[in-house]
PDB file of C-alpha atoms and ligand atoms in Angstrom:
ATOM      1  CA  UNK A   1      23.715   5.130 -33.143  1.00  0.00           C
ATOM      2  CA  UNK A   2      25.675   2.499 -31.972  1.00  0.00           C
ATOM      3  CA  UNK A   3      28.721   4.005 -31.126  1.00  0.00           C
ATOM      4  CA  UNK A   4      26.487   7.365 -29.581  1.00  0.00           C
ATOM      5  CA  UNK A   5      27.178   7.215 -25.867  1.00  0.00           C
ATOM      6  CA  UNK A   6      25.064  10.282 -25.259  1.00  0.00           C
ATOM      7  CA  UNK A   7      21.144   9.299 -26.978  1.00  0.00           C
ATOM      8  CA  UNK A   8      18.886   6.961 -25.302  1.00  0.00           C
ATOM      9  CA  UNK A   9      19.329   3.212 -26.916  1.00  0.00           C
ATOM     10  CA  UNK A  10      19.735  -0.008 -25.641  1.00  0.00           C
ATOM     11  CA  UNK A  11      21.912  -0.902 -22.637  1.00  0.00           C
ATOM     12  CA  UNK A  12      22.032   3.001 -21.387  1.00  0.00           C
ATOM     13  CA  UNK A  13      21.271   3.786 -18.222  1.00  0.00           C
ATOM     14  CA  UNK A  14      18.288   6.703 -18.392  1.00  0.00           C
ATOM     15  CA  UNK A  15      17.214   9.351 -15.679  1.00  0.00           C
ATOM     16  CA  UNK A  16      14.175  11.215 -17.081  1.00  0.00           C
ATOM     17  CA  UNK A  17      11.615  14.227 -15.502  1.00  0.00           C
ATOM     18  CA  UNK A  18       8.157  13.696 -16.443  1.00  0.00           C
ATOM     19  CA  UNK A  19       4.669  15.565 -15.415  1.00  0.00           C
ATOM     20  CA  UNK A  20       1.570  12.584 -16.124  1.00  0.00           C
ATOM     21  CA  UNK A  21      -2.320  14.270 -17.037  1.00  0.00           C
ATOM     22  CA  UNK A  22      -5.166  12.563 -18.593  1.00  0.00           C
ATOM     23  CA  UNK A  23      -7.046  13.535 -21.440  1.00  0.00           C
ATOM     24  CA  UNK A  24      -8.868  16.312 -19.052  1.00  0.00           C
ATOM     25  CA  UNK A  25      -5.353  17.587 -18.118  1.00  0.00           C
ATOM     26  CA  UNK A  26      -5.162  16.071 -14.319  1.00  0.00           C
ATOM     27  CA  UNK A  27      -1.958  15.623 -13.574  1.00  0.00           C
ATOM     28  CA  UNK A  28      -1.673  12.145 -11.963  1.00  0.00           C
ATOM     29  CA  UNK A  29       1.769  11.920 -11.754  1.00  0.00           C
ATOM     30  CA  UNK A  30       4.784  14.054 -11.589  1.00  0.00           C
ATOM     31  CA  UNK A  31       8.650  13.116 -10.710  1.00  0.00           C
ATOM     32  CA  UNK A  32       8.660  16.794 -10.305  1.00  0.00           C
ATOM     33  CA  UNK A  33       8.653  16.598  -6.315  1.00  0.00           C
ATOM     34  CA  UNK A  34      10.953  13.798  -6.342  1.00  0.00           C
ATOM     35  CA  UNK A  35      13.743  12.461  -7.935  1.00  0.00           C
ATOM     36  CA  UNK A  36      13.992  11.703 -11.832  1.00  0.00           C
ATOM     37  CA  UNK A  37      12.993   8.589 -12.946  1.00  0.00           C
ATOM     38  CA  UNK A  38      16.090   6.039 -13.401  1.00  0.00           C
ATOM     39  CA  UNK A  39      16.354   2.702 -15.527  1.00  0.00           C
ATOM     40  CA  UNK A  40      17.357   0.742 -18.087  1.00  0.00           C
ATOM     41  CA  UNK A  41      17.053   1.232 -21.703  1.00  0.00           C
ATOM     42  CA  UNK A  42      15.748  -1.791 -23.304  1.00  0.00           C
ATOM     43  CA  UNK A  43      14.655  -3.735 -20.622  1.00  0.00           C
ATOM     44  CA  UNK A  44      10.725  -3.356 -20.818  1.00  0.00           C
ATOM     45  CA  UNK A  45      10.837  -1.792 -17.023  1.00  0.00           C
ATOM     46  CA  UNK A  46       8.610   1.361 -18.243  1.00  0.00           C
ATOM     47  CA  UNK A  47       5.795   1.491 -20.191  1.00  0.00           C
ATOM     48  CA  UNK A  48       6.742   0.617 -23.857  1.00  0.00           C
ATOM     49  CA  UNK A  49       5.514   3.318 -25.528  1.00  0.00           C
ATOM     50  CA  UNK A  50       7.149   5.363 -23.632  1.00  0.00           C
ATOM     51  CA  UNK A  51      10.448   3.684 -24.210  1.00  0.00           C
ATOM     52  CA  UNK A  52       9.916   3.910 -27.319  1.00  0.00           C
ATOM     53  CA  UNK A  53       9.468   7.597 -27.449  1.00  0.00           C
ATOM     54  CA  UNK A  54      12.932   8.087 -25.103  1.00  0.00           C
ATOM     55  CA  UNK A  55      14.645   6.637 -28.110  1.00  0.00           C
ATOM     56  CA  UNK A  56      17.365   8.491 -29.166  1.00  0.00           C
ATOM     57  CA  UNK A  57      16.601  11.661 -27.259  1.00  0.00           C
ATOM     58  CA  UNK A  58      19.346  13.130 -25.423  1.00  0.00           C
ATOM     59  CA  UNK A  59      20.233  14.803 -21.869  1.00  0.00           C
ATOM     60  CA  UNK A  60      18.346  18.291 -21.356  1.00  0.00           C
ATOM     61  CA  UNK A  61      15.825  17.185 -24.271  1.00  0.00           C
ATOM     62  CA  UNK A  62      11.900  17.679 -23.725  1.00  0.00           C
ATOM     63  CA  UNK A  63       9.111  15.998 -25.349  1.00  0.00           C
ATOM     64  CA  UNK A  64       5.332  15.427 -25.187  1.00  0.00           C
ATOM     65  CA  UNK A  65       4.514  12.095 -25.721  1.00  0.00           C
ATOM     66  CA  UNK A  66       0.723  11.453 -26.213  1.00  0.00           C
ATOM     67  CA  UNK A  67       0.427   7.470 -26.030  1.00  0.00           C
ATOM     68  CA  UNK A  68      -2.901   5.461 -26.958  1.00  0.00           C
ATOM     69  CA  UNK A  69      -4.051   3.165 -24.481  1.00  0.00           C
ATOM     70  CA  UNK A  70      -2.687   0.209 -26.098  1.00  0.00           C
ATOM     71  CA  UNK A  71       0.817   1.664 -26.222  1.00  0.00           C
ATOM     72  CA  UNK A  72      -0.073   2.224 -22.512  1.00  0.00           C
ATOM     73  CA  UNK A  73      -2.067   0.437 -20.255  1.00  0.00           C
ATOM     74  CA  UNK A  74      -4.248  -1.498 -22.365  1.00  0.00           C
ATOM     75  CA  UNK A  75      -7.753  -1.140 -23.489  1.00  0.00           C
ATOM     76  CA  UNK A  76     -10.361  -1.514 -20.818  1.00  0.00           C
ATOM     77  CA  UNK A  77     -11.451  -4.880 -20.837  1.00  0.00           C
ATOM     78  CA  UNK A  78     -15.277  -5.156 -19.170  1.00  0.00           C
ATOM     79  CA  UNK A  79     -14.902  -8.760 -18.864  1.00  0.00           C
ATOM     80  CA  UNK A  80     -12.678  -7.690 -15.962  1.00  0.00           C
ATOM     81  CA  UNK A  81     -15.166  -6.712 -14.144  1.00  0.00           C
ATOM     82  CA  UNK A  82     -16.875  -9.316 -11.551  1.00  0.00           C
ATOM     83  CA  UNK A  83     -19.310  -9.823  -9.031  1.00  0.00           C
ATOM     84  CA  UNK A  84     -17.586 -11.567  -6.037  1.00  0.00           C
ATOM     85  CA  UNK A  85     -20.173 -12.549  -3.480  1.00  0.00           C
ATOM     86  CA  UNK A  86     -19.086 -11.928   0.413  1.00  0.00           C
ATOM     87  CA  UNK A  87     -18.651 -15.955   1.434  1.00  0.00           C
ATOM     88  CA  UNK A  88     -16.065 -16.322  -1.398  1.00  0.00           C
ATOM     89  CA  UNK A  89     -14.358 -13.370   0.420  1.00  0.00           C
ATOM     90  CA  UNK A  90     -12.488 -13.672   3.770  1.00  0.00           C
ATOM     91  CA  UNK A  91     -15.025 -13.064   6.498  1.00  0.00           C
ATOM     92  CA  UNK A  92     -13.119 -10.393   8.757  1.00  0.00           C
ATOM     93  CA  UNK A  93     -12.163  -8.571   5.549  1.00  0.00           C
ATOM     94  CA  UNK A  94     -14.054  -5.354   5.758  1.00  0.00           C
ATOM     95  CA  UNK A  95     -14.590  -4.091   1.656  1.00  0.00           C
ATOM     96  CA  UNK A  96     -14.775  -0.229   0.948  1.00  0.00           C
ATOM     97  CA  UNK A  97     -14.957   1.196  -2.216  1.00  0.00           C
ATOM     98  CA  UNK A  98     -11.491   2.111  -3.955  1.00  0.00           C
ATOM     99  CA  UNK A  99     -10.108  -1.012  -2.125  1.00  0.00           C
ATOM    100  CA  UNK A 100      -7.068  -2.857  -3.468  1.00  0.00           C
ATOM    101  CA  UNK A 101      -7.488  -6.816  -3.563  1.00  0.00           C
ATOM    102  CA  UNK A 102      -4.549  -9.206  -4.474  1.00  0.00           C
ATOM    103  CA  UNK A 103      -6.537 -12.001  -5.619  1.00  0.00           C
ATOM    104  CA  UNK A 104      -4.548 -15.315  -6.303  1.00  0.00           C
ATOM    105  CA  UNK A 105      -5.520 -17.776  -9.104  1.00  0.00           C
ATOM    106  CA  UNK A 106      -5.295 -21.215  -8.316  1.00  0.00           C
ATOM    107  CA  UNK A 107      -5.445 -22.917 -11.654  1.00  0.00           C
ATOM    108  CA  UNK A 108      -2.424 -20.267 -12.780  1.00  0.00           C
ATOM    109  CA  UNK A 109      -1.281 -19.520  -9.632  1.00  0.00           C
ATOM    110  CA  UNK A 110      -0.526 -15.905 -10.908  1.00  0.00           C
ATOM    111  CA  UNK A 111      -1.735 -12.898  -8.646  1.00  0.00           C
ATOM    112  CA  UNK A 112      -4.249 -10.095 -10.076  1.00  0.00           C
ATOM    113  CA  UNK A 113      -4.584  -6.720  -8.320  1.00  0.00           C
ATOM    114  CA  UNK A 114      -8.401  -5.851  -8.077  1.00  0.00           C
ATOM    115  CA  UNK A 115     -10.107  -2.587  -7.283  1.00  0.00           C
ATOM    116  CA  UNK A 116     -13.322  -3.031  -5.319  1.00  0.00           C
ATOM    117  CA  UNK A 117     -15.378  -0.229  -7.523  1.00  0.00           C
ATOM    118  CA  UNK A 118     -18.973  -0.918  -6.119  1.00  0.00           C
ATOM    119  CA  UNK A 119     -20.067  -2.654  -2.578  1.00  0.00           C
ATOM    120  CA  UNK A 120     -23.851  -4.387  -3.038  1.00  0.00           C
ATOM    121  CA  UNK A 121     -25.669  -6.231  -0.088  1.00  0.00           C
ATOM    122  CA  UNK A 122     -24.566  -9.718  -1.011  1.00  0.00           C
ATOM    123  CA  UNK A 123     -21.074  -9.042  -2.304  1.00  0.00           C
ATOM    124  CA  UNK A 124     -18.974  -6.412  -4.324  1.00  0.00           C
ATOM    125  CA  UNK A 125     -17.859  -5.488  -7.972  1.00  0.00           C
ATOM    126  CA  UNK A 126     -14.613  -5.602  -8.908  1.00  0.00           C
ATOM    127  CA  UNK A 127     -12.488  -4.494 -11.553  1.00  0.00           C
ATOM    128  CA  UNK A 128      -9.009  -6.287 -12.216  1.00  0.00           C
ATOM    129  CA  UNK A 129      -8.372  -3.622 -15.389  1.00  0.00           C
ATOM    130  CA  UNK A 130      -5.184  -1.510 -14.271  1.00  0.00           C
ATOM    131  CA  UNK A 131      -6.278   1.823 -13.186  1.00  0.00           C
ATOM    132  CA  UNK A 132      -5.482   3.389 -16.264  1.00  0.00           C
ATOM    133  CA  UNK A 133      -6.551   0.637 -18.768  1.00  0.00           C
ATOM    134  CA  UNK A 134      -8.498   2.761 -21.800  1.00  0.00           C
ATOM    135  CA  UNK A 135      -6.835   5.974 -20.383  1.00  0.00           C
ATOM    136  CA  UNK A 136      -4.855   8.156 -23.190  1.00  0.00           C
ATOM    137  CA  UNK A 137      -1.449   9.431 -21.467  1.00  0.00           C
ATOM    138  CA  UNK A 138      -0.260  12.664 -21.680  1.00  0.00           C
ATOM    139  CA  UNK A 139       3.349  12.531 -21.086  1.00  0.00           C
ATOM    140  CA  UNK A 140       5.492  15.653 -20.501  1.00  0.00           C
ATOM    141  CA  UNK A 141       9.393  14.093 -20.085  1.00  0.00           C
ATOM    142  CA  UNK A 142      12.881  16.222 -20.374  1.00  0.00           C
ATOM    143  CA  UNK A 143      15.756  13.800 -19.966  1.00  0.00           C
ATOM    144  CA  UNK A 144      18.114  14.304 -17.163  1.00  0.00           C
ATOM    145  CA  UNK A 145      20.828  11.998 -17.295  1.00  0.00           C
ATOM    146  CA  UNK A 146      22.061   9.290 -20.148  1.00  0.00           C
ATOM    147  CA  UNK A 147      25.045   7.170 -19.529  1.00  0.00           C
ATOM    148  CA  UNK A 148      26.199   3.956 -20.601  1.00  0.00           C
ATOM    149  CA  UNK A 149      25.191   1.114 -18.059  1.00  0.00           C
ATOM    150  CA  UNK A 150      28.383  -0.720 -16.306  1.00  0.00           C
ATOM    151  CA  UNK A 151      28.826  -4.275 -17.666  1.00  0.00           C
ATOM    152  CA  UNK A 152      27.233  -5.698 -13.695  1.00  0.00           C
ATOM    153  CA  UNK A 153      24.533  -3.503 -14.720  1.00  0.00           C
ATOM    154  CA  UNK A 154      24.100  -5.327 -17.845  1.00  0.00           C
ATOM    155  CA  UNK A 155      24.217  -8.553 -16.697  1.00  0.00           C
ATOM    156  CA  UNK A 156      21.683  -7.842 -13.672  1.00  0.00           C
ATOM    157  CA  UNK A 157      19.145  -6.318 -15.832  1.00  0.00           C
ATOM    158  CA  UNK A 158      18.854  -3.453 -13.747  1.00  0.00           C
ATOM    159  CA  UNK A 159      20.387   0.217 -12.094  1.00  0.00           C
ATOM    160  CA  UNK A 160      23.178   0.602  -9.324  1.00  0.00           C
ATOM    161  CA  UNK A 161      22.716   3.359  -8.066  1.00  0.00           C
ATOM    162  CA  UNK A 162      23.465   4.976  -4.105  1.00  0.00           C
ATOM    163  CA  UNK A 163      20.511   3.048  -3.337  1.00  0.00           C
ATOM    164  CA  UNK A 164      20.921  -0.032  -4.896  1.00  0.00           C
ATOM    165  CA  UNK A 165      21.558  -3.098  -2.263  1.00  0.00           C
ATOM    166  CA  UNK A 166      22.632  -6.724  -3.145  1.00  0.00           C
TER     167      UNK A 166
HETATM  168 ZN1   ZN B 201      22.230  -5.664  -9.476  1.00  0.00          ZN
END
């Protein structure tokens, strides 16, 4: 495979369609109404079960790639759901459900995005799962382009592409 310069491997540049549903068949995402999706083989910058999966295929190639939660977005994990009580929230912060919070650790100083998922007199729920944490995915993907990625390419980790700014 090494020498292949037309499947998916490491260190080639991927553009892929793909149509998202659930387990009930909603469609939550779709790269159908914009462009394909672009990046780098090997580089963890897509879900990894679904780089796995893109392995080896080749340009014009379809697929449906069913992917467990842990080859997804995790497992839901309940003890990441809290009660936060309004004074340990800013004051002129007005919470509605479906928020998004960016809530900053200070002990790890790493940032966790939040959902506020119920509102209660003295404060609100919140969930810090990712939206689809438990979620089975449903992936419908027909590659577009595969090329080899330039040797800046390689060395920055990521795409050039027309959009691509330094
Ligand atoms: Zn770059």
């Amino acid at each position: 495979m090494a020498n292949d310069r037309h499947a998916v491997a490491d260190g080639m540049v991927v553009g892929f369609d793909y149509t998202l549903r659930l387990e009930d068949g909603e469609v939550i995402d779709s790269s159908e109404e914009v462009e394909p999706l672009v990046y780098l083989h090997g580089q963890g910058d897509i879900i990894p079960g679904l780089e796995r999966a893109l392995y080896g295929m080749r340009a014009g190639e379809e697929r449906n790639v069913v992917l467990e939660p842990a080859d997804a977005y995790g497992e839901f994990d309940p003890e990441a759901v809290e009660f936060i009580p309004y004074d340990a929230l800013p004051e002129d912060l007005e919470m509605e459900l479906g928020m998004e919070l960016e809530l900053h650790d200070e002990d790890t100083e790493e940032v966790y995005t939040a959902y506020v998922t119920e509102i209660r007199p003295d404060g609100v729920m919140i969930d810090m799962n990712h939206p689809l944490a438990g979620e089975t995915l449903y992936f419908q993907v027909k590659i577009a382009e595969v090329r080899l990625a330039t040797p800046e390419e390689l060395e920055h980790g990521h795409v050039h592409d027309s959009d691509h700014e330094h």
